[in-house]
Amino acid sequence: MKDIYILGIESSCDETSASVVKNGREVLSNIISSQIPIHEKFGGVVPEIASRNHVEVISNVTKKALKEANMELKQMDAISCTYGPGLVGALLVGVSYAKALSYAANLPLIGTNHIEGHIAANYITHKELKPPFLCLIISGGHTHLVHIKGYQDFTILGKTRDDAIGEAFDKVARVIGLGYPGGPKIDQLAKEGEANIPLPQTYFENLDFSFSGIKTAVINLYHKNPNLKKADLAASFEKAVTDVIVKNACKAAQSLQLDTIALAGGVSANSYIRSRFLELEQTNKMKIYYPEPIFCTDNAAMIAAASYYHYCEGKFSNLELNAIPNLKIGEIK
Ligand code: KG4
Ligand code: ZN
């Protein structure tokens, strides 16, 4: 069979990225221009500034991705871009750029769902991974527990009713003075602390999540007891949110009789969360997968990887493709 090369473009939040991926799993290049230093001083992503920066760098990032792959645009089989969910102005930059490239080079265009990209990041790291499996997508914008029945066949089993888990990490970090993005900083600090502060955990009848209660409890505790050790707070927060995601994932795996759980999204880079899931390999004989750290946070390789399965099924977008900020998983426009 002919090899398929896809140029992926990602611009849904604060990373501008372009990547060339062969046959959906082999990454030939993955260039990421992060805006973290730009947004750091505001304590979070400023949408308009994000869009302006995407516009500035997207062309160079894409040129570098092709150069590093040692390929030319005309050698691509398709161009894929994230068209949702995400910040509308940021998404529009990648969508418009991908449409222009597709038109100019006469190549098929594939609008790709960002969350499906996070799932596909696992296919890059684990060449043997195939559906069916359970995927826990934990990122700055999303917390979804999804039954991956096929490459393009998803059932959402549970999702957050308020904050995304990464949002809770970032807000707690900001309040206790660790800066943005808070996830990696809490990850480091928690290693020096004890999870000895009891925090409320929320469970529902179904597999939905809620993190705002835990987040508010940590913030209130910190304001009332400024002498509490920050490392203990960080470790206790991390343990509380991890207990919830591990319990819900196990409940889902049991009821669907699945023995494979894949983690995805920026928060799946967290070392404590990884270690708690890895314990399940020993105790429950589960198989646990997660992407390499560089493919956990936003990147274009995961977008190219996800779009490969659209390509195989002949599902292409036309030049009317628009950004959809609240695009749902499995929804195709
Ligand atoms: O997947 P991602 O890059 O963007 C979204 O699609 O939302 O995830 C970014 C999120 C941020 O909330 C960041 O704090 C979190 O991932 N994150 C982490 C770690 N690395 C990134 N959270 C906890 N521990 C980490 N090591
Ligand atoms: Zn993401």
Short mmCIF file of C-alpha atoms and ligand atoms in Angstrom, two decimals:
data_model
loop_
_atom_site.label_atom_id
_atom_site.label_comp_id
_atom_site.label_asym_id
_atom_site.label_seq_id
_atom_site.Cartn_x
_atom_site.Cartn_y
_atom_site.Cartn_z
CA MET A 1 0.00 0.00 0.00
CA LYS A 2 1.15 3.55 -0.77
CA ASP A 3 2.55 5.54 2.17
CA ILE A 4 0.33 8.43 3.26
CA TYR A 5 1.93 11.70 4.38
CA ILE A 6 -0.22 14.26 6.20
CA LEU A 7 0.75 17.79 7.17
CA GLY A 8 -1.02 18.62 10.45
CA ILE A 9 -1.62 22.13 11.80
CA GLU A 10 -2.65 22.95 15.39
CA SER A 11 -3.54 26.41 16.74
CA SER A 12 -6.45 25.89 19.15
CA CYS A 13 -4.93 27.58 22.20
CA ASP A 14 -1.43 28.83 22.96
CA GLU A 15 0.75 26.51 20.88
CA THR A 16 1.31 26.97 17.14
CA SER A 17 2.40 23.65 15.73
CA ALA A 18 2.93 21.90 12.39
CA SER A 19 3.94 18.30 11.80
CA VAL A 20 4.42 15.73 9.06
CA VAL A 21 3.19 12.24 9.98
CA LYS A 22 3.56 9.10 7.85
CA ASN A 23 0.77 6.51 7.86
CA GLY A 24 -0.81 8.01 10.98
CA ARG A 25 1.85 6.79 13.39
CA GLU A 26 5.35 7.79 12.30
CA VAL A 27 6.27 11.39 13.16
CA LEU A 28 8.74 12.86 10.65
CA SER A 29 8.64 16.33 12.24
CA ASN A 30 6.73 18.10 15.00
CA ILE A 31 7.50 21.81 15.37
CA ILE A 32 5.88 23.55 18.35
CA SER A 33 6.07 27.27 18.99
CA SER A 34 4.79 27.80 22.53
CA GLN A 35 3.35 31.11 23.67
CA ILE A 36 3.68 30.23 27.37
CA PRO A 37 6.31 32.95 28.04
CA ILE A 38 3.99 35.53 26.42
CA HIS A 39 0.92 34.61 28.50
CA GLU A 40 2.81 33.88 31.73
CA LYS A 41 2.69 37.47 32.92
CA PHE A 42 -1.12 37.55 32.58
CA GLY A 43 -1.54 34.34 34.62
CA GLY A 44 -3.39 32.63 31.76
CA VAL A 45 -4.01 32.65 28.01
CA VAL A 46 -5.20 36.01 26.59
CA PRO A 47 -7.23 34.96 23.51
CA GLU A 48 -6.54 37.99 21.30
CA ILE A 49 -2.81 37.88 21.99
CA ALA A 50 -2.86 34.15 21.20
CA SER A 51 -4.48 34.75 17.78
CA ARG A 52 -2.01 37.50 16.88
CA ASN A 53 0.92 35.27 17.73
CA HIS A 54 -0.43 32.36 15.71
CA VAL A 55 -0.70 34.68 12.67
CA GLU A 56 2.88 35.78 13.12
CA VAL A 57 4.54 32.38 13.43
CA ILE A 58 2.34 29.85 11.58
CA SER A 59 4.06 30.22 8.23
CA ASN A 60 7.57 29.70 9.62
CA VAL A 61 6.48 26.85 11.86
CA THR A 62 4.98 25.05 8.83
CA LYS A 63 8.05 25.67 6.66
CA LYS A 64 10.24 24.23 9.42
CA ALA A 65 8.02 21.16 9.77
CA LEU A 66 8.33 20.39 6.04
CA LYS A 67 12.07 21.06 6.08
CA GLU A 68 12.69 18.83 9.09
CA ALA A 69 10.69 16.04 7.43
CA ASN A 70 12.79 16.63 4.34
CA MET A 71 9.67 16.90 2.23
CA GLU A 72 7.86 19.45 0.08
CA LEU A 73 4.26 20.53 0.29
CA LYS A 74 3.44 18.86 -3.02
CA GLN A 75 4.54 15.50 -1.60
CA MET A 76 1.79 15.60 1.05
CA ASP A 77 -1.37 13.54 0.59
CA ALA A 78 -3.52 15.86 2.69
CA ILE A 79 -3.49 18.91 4.96
CA SER A 80 -5.23 18.60 8.31
CA CYS A 81 -6.00 21.28 10.87
CA THR A 82 -7.73 21.55 14.23
CA TYR A 83 -11.11 23.26 13.73
CA GLY A 84 -12.42 22.86 17.30
CA PRO A 85 -12.80 22.86 20.21
CA GLY A 86 -10.67 25.81 21.27
CA LEU A 87 -10.42 29.59 21.20
CA VAL A 88 -12.26 30.83 18.12
CA GLY A 89 -9.70 33.45 17.05
CA ALA A 90 -6.83 31.02 17.55
CA LEU A 91 -8.59 28.23 15.63
CA LEU A 92 -9.40 30.55 12.72
CA VAL A 93 -5.70 31.19 12.10
CA GLY A 94 -4.89 27.48 11.62
CA VAL A 95 -8.10 26.79 9.68
CA SER A 96 -7.55 29.71 7.27
CA TYR A 97 -3.89 28.84 6.79
CA ALA A 98 -4.65 25.15 6.12
CA LYS A 99 -7.41 26.10 3.67
CA ALA A 100 -5.03 28.39 1.77
CA LEU A 101 -2.37 25.65 1.57
CA SER A 102 -4.90 23.06 0.49
CA TYR A 103 -6.25 25.36 -2.25
CA ALA A 104 -2.81 26.44 -3.46
CA ALA A 105 -1.35 22.92 -3.56
CA ASN A 106 -4.59 21.25 -4.65
CA LEU A 107 -4.51 18.84 -1.71
CA PRO A 108 -7.43 17.39 0.27
CA LEU A 109 -8.30 19.23 3.49
CA ILE A 110 -9.22 17.40 6.73
CA GLY A 111 -10.78 19.36 9.60
CA THR A 112 -9.84 17.51 12.78
CA ASN A 113 -11.26 17.51 16.31
CA HIS A 114 -8.65 18.56 18.89
CA ILE A 115 -9.85 16.01 21.49
CA GLU A 116 -9.67 13.20 18.93
CA GLY A 117 -6.12 14.44 18.34
CA HIS A 118 -5.27 13.97 22.02
CA ILE A 119 -6.59 10.39 21.83
CA ALA A 120 -4.53 9.73 18.67
CA ALA A 121 -1.34 10.90 20.45
CA ASN A 122 -1.35 7.41 21.98
CA TYR A 123 -1.15 5.80 18.52
CA ILE A 124 2.13 7.66 17.92
CA THR A 125 3.79 6.43 21.09
CA HIS A 126 2.24 2.93 21.07
CA LYS A 127 2.32 1.54 17.55
CA GLU A 128 0.48 -1.60 18.71
CA LEU A 129 -2.48 0.20 20.32
CA LYS A 130 -5.81 -0.40 18.59
CA PRO A 131 -9.44 0.15 19.61
CA PRO A 132 -11.35 -0.90 21.63
CA PHE A 133 -10.05 0.80 24.76
CA LEU A 134 -11.03 3.36 27.36
CA CYS A 135 -9.49 6.82 27.06
CA LEU A 136 -9.30 9.41 29.81
CA ILE A 137 -8.67 12.80 28.22
CA ILE A 138 -7.42 15.17 30.90
CA SER A 139 -6.31 18.59 29.69
CA GLY A 140 -6.56 22.32 30.35
CA GLY A 141 -9.90 22.54 28.57
CA HIS A 142 -11.34 19.01 28.82
CA THR A 143 -12.00 16.07 31.10
CA HIS A 144 -13.65 13.24 29.20
CA LEU A 145 -13.91 9.52 29.80
CA VAL A 146 -14.49 7.97 26.38
CA HIS A 147 -15.10 4.45 25.09
CA ILE A 148 -13.01 4.22 21.91
CA LYS A 149 -14.95 1.58 20.00
CA GLY A 150 -13.21 2.22 16.68
CA TYR A 151 -10.79 4.81 15.26
CA GLN A 152 -13.79 7.04 14.55
CA ASP A 153 -16.39 5.53 16.82
CA PHE A 154 -16.59 7.16 20.26
CA THR A 155 -19.03 7.06 23.16
CA ILE A 156 -18.61 9.67 25.88
CA LEU A 157 -19.10 7.93 29.23
CA GLY A 158 -18.47 10.92 31.49
CA LYS A 159 -17.30 14.51 31.39
CA THR A 160 -16.72 17.37 33.77
CA ARG A 161 -19.74 19.34 34.95
CA ASP A 162 -17.63 22.38 35.84
CA ASP A 163 -13.85 22.94 35.68
CA ALA A 164 -11.60 20.82 33.48
CA ILE A 165 -8.98 19.07 35.60
CA GLY A 166 -6.12 21.13 34.10
CA GLU A 167 -8.06 24.31 34.77
CA ALA A 168 -8.25 23.27 38.46
CA PHE A 169 -4.47 22.61 38.50
CA ASP A 170 -3.83 26.03 36.92
CA LYS A 171 -6.20 27.93 39.26
CA VAL A 172 -4.84 26.30 42.43
CA ALA A 173 -1.28 27.00 41.26
CA ARG A 174 -2.09 30.63 40.55
CA VAL A 175 -3.68 31.19 43.99
CA ILE A 176 -0.79 29.59 45.88
CA GLY A 177 1.64 31.69 43.85
CA LEU A 178 3.24 29.11 41.53
CA GLY A 179 2.47 30.89 38.22
CA TYR A 180 1.21 29.68 34.83
CA PRO A 181 0.85 26.97 33.62
CA GLY A 182 0.33 25.51 37.05
CA GLY A 183 0.11 21.79 36.22
CA PRO A 184 3.84 21.11 35.83
CA LYS A 185 4.62 23.33 38.85
CA ILE A 186 2.18 21.46 41.12
CA ASP A 187 3.62 18.19 39.79
CA GLN A 188 7.12 19.22 40.95
CA LEU A 189 6.13 20.80 44.27
CA ALA A 190 3.86 17.90 45.29
CA LYS A 191 6.88 15.58 45.25
CA GLU A 192 8.23 17.44 48.30
CA GLY A 193 4.94 17.27 50.23
CA GLU A 194 2.63 14.84 52.03
CA ALA A 195 -0.96 14.26 50.91
CA ASN A 196 -2.12 14.76 54.52
CA ILE A 197 -4.91 17.35 54.09
CA PRO A 198 -8.40 15.85 53.61
CA LEU A 199 -10.28 17.40 50.68
CA PRO A 200 -13.83 16.84 49.39
CA GLN A 201 -14.22 14.54 46.39
CA THR A 202 -17.31 14.58 44.18
CA TYR A 203 -18.83 11.48 42.57
CA PHE A 204 -22.04 11.17 40.59
CA GLU A 205 -24.39 8.29 39.74
CA ASN A 206 -22.95 8.34 36.26
CA LEU A 207 -19.27 8.81 35.33
CA ASP A 208 -19.25 12.62 35.23
CA PHE A 209 -16.60 14.62 37.07
CA SER A 210 -16.57 17.81 39.16
CA PHE A 211 -13.38 19.53 40.25
CA SER A 212 -14.58 22.95 41.36
CA GLY A 213 -15.31 21.72 44.93
CA ILE A 214 -11.76 20.39 45.41
CA LYS A 215 -10.30 23.53 43.85
CA THR A 216 -12.36 25.89 46.04
CA ALA A 217 -11.54 23.88 49.18
CA VAL A 218 -7.79 24.17 48.49
CA ILE A 219 -8.06 27.90 47.78
CA ASN A 220 -10.13 28.54 50.95
CA LEU A 221 -7.76 26.48 53.10
CA TYR A 222 -4.80 28.42 51.76
CA HIS A 223 -6.44 31.80 52.45
CA LYS A 224 -7.47 30.77 56.00
CA ASN A 225 -4.13 29.11 56.87
CA PRO A 226 -1.35 30.93 55.02
CA ASN A 227 1.19 28.91 57.02
CA LEU A 228 0.10 25.58 55.53
CA LYS A 229 2.96 23.97 53.66
CA LYS A 230 2.34 24.63 49.95
CA ALA A 231 3.92 21.30 49.05
CA ASP A 232 1.40 19.45 51.30
CA LEU A 233 -1.47 21.38 49.71
CA ALA A 234 -0.18 20.52 46.23
CA ALA A 235 0.22 16.82 47.12
CA SER A 236 -3.23 16.66 48.77
CA PHE A 237 -4.88 18.38 45.79
CA GLU A 238 -3.15 16.03 43.37
CA LYS A 239 -4.23 12.97 45.39
CA ALA A 240 -7.85 14.15 45.65
CA VAL A 241 -8.29 14.71 41.90
CA THR A 242 -6.42 11.52 41.05
CA ASP A 243 -8.61 9.40 43.37
CA VAL A 244 -11.64 10.62 41.42
CA ILE A 245 -10.28 9.95 37.92
CA VAL A 246 -8.85 6.54 38.89
CA LYS A 247 -12.16 5.45 40.50
CA ASN A 248 -14.28 6.57 37.54
CA ALA A 249 -11.93 4.99 35.01
CA CYS A 250 -11.94 1.67 36.91
CA LYS A 251 -15.74 1.72 37.21
CA ALA A 252 -16.05 2.27 33.44
CA ALA A 253 -13.48 -0.40 32.61
CA GLN A 254 -15.28 -2.89 34.84
CA SER A 255 -18.74 -2.23 33.45
CA LEU A 256 -17.56 -2.41 29.83
CA GLN A 257 -15.17 -5.29 30.55
CA LEU A 258 -12.26 -3.40 29.02
CA ASP A 259 -8.73 -4.05 30.23
CA THR A 260 -6.97 -1.17 28.45
CA ILE A 261 -6.93 2.45 29.62
CA ALA A 262 -5.13 5.17 27.67
CA LEU A 263 -4.48 8.58 29.22
CA ALA A 264 -4.31 11.67 27.01
CA GLY A 265 -4.05 15.47 27.20
CA GLY A 266 -1.66 17.83 28.99
CA VAL A 267 -2.50 16.61 32.50
CA SER A 268 -1.58 13.03 31.52
CA ALA A 269 2.05 14.25 31.72
CA ASN A 270 1.59 14.40 35.52
CA SER A 271 3.97 11.98 37.24
CA TYR A 272 1.72 11.19 40.25
CA ILE A 273 -1.30 10.51 38.00
CA ARG A 274 0.81 8.21 35.83
CA SER A 275 2.11 6.33 38.87
CA ARG A 276 -1.41 5.81 40.25
CA PHE A 277 -2.62 4.40 36.92
CA LEU A 278 0.46 2.21 36.61
CA GLU A 279 -0.45 0.64 39.99
CA LEU A 280 -3.55 -0.70 38.22
CA GLU A 281 -1.30 -2.79 35.99
CA GLN A 282 -0.13 -4.69 39.07
CA THR A 283 -3.35 -4.77 41.10
CA ASN A 284 -6.06 -5.07 38.43
CA LYS A 285 -4.01 -6.50 35.55
CA MET A 286 -4.98 -3.53 33.37
CA LYS A 287 -2.90 -2.31 30.43
CA ILE A 288 -2.10 1.38 30.83
CA TYR A 289 -0.94 3.64 27.99
CA TYR A 290 0.01 7.30 27.86
CA PRO A 291 1.80 9.39 25.23
CA GLU A 292 5.39 10.62 25.55
CA PRO A 293 5.30 14.02 27.35
CA ILE A 294 5.78 16.03 24.12
CA PHE A 295 2.65 14.41 22.64
CA CYS A 296 0.58 14.95 25.83
CA THR A 297 0.36 18.73 25.54
CA ASP A 298 -0.88 20.42 22.36
CA ASN A 299 1.00 19.48 19.18
CA ALA A 300 0.25 19.02 15.49
CA ALA A 301 1.52 15.43 15.22
CA MET A 302 -1.54 14.22 17.13
CA ILE A 303 -3.78 16.15 14.71
CA ALA A 304 -2.10 14.60 11.66
CA ALA A 305 -2.33 11.17 13.36
CA ALA A 306 -6.08 11.52 14.04
CA SER A 307 -6.78 12.79 10.52
CA TYR A 308 -5.15 9.71 8.99
CA TYR A 309 -8.28 7.71 9.90
CA HIS A 310 -10.49 10.31 8.17
CA TYR A 311 -8.20 10.00 5.14
CA CYS A 312 -8.55 6.21 5.11
CA GLU A 313 -12.34 6.54 5.10
CA GLY A 314 -12.30 9.27 2.44
CA LYS A 315 -13.76 11.87 4.82
CA PHE A 316 -12.56 15.28 3.66
CA SER A 317 -13.59 18.85 4.41
CA ASN A 318 -14.32 21.53 1.85
CA LEU A 319 -13.16 25.14 1.71
CA GLU A 320 -16.19 26.21 3.75
CA LEU A 321 -14.62 24.62 6.84
CA ASN A 322 -15.08 26.97 9.81
CA ALA A 323 -13.77 27.07 13.38
CA ILE A 324 -16.19 25.52 15.89
CA PRO A 325 -15.10 26.59 19.41
CA ASN A 326 -17.39 24.12 21.22
CA LEU A 327 -17.06 21.18 18.81
CA LYS A 328 -18.00 17.92 20.51
CA ILE A 329 -16.07 14.69 20.20
CA GLY A 330 -17.36 12.45 17.41
CA GLU A 331 -19.25 15.36 15.81
CA ILE A 332 -18.36 15.91 12.17
CA LYS A 333 -19.20 19.09 10.30
O1 KG4 B 1 -3.60 19.42 26.38
P1 KG4 B 1 -3.14 20.78 26.74
O2 KG4 B 1 -1.80 21.25 26.22
O3 KG4 B 1 -4.18 21.87 26.32
C1 KG4 B 1 -5.56 21.70 26.23
O4 KG4 B 1 -6.04 21.10 25.24
O5 KG4 B 1 -6.22 22.13 27.21
O6 KG4 B 1 -3.17 20.84 28.34
C2 KG4 B 1 -2.69 21.94 29.04
C3 KG4 B 1 -2.94 21.64 30.52
C4 KG4 B 1 -2.67 22.84 31.44
O7 KG4 B 1 -3.76 22.97 32.32
C5 KG4 B 1 -1.40 22.41 32.18
O8 KG4 B 1 -1.32 22.96 33.47
C6 KG4 B 1 -1.58 20.90 32.23
O9 KG4 B 1 -2.08 20.57 30.96
N1 KG4 B 1 -0.33 20.16 32.48
C7 KG4 B 1 -0.13 19.44 33.60
C8 KG4 B 1 1.21 18.94 33.51
N2 KG4 B 1 1.74 19.35 32.32
C9 KG4 B 1 0.77 20.12 31.70
N3 KG4 B 1 -0.91 19.20 34.67
C10 KG4 B 1 -0.40 18.44 35.66
N4 KG4 B 1 0.86 17.93 35.65
C11 KG4 B 1 1.68 18.14 34.60
N5 KG4 B 1 2.92 17.63 34.60
ZN ZN B 2 -5.20 20.15 24.03
#
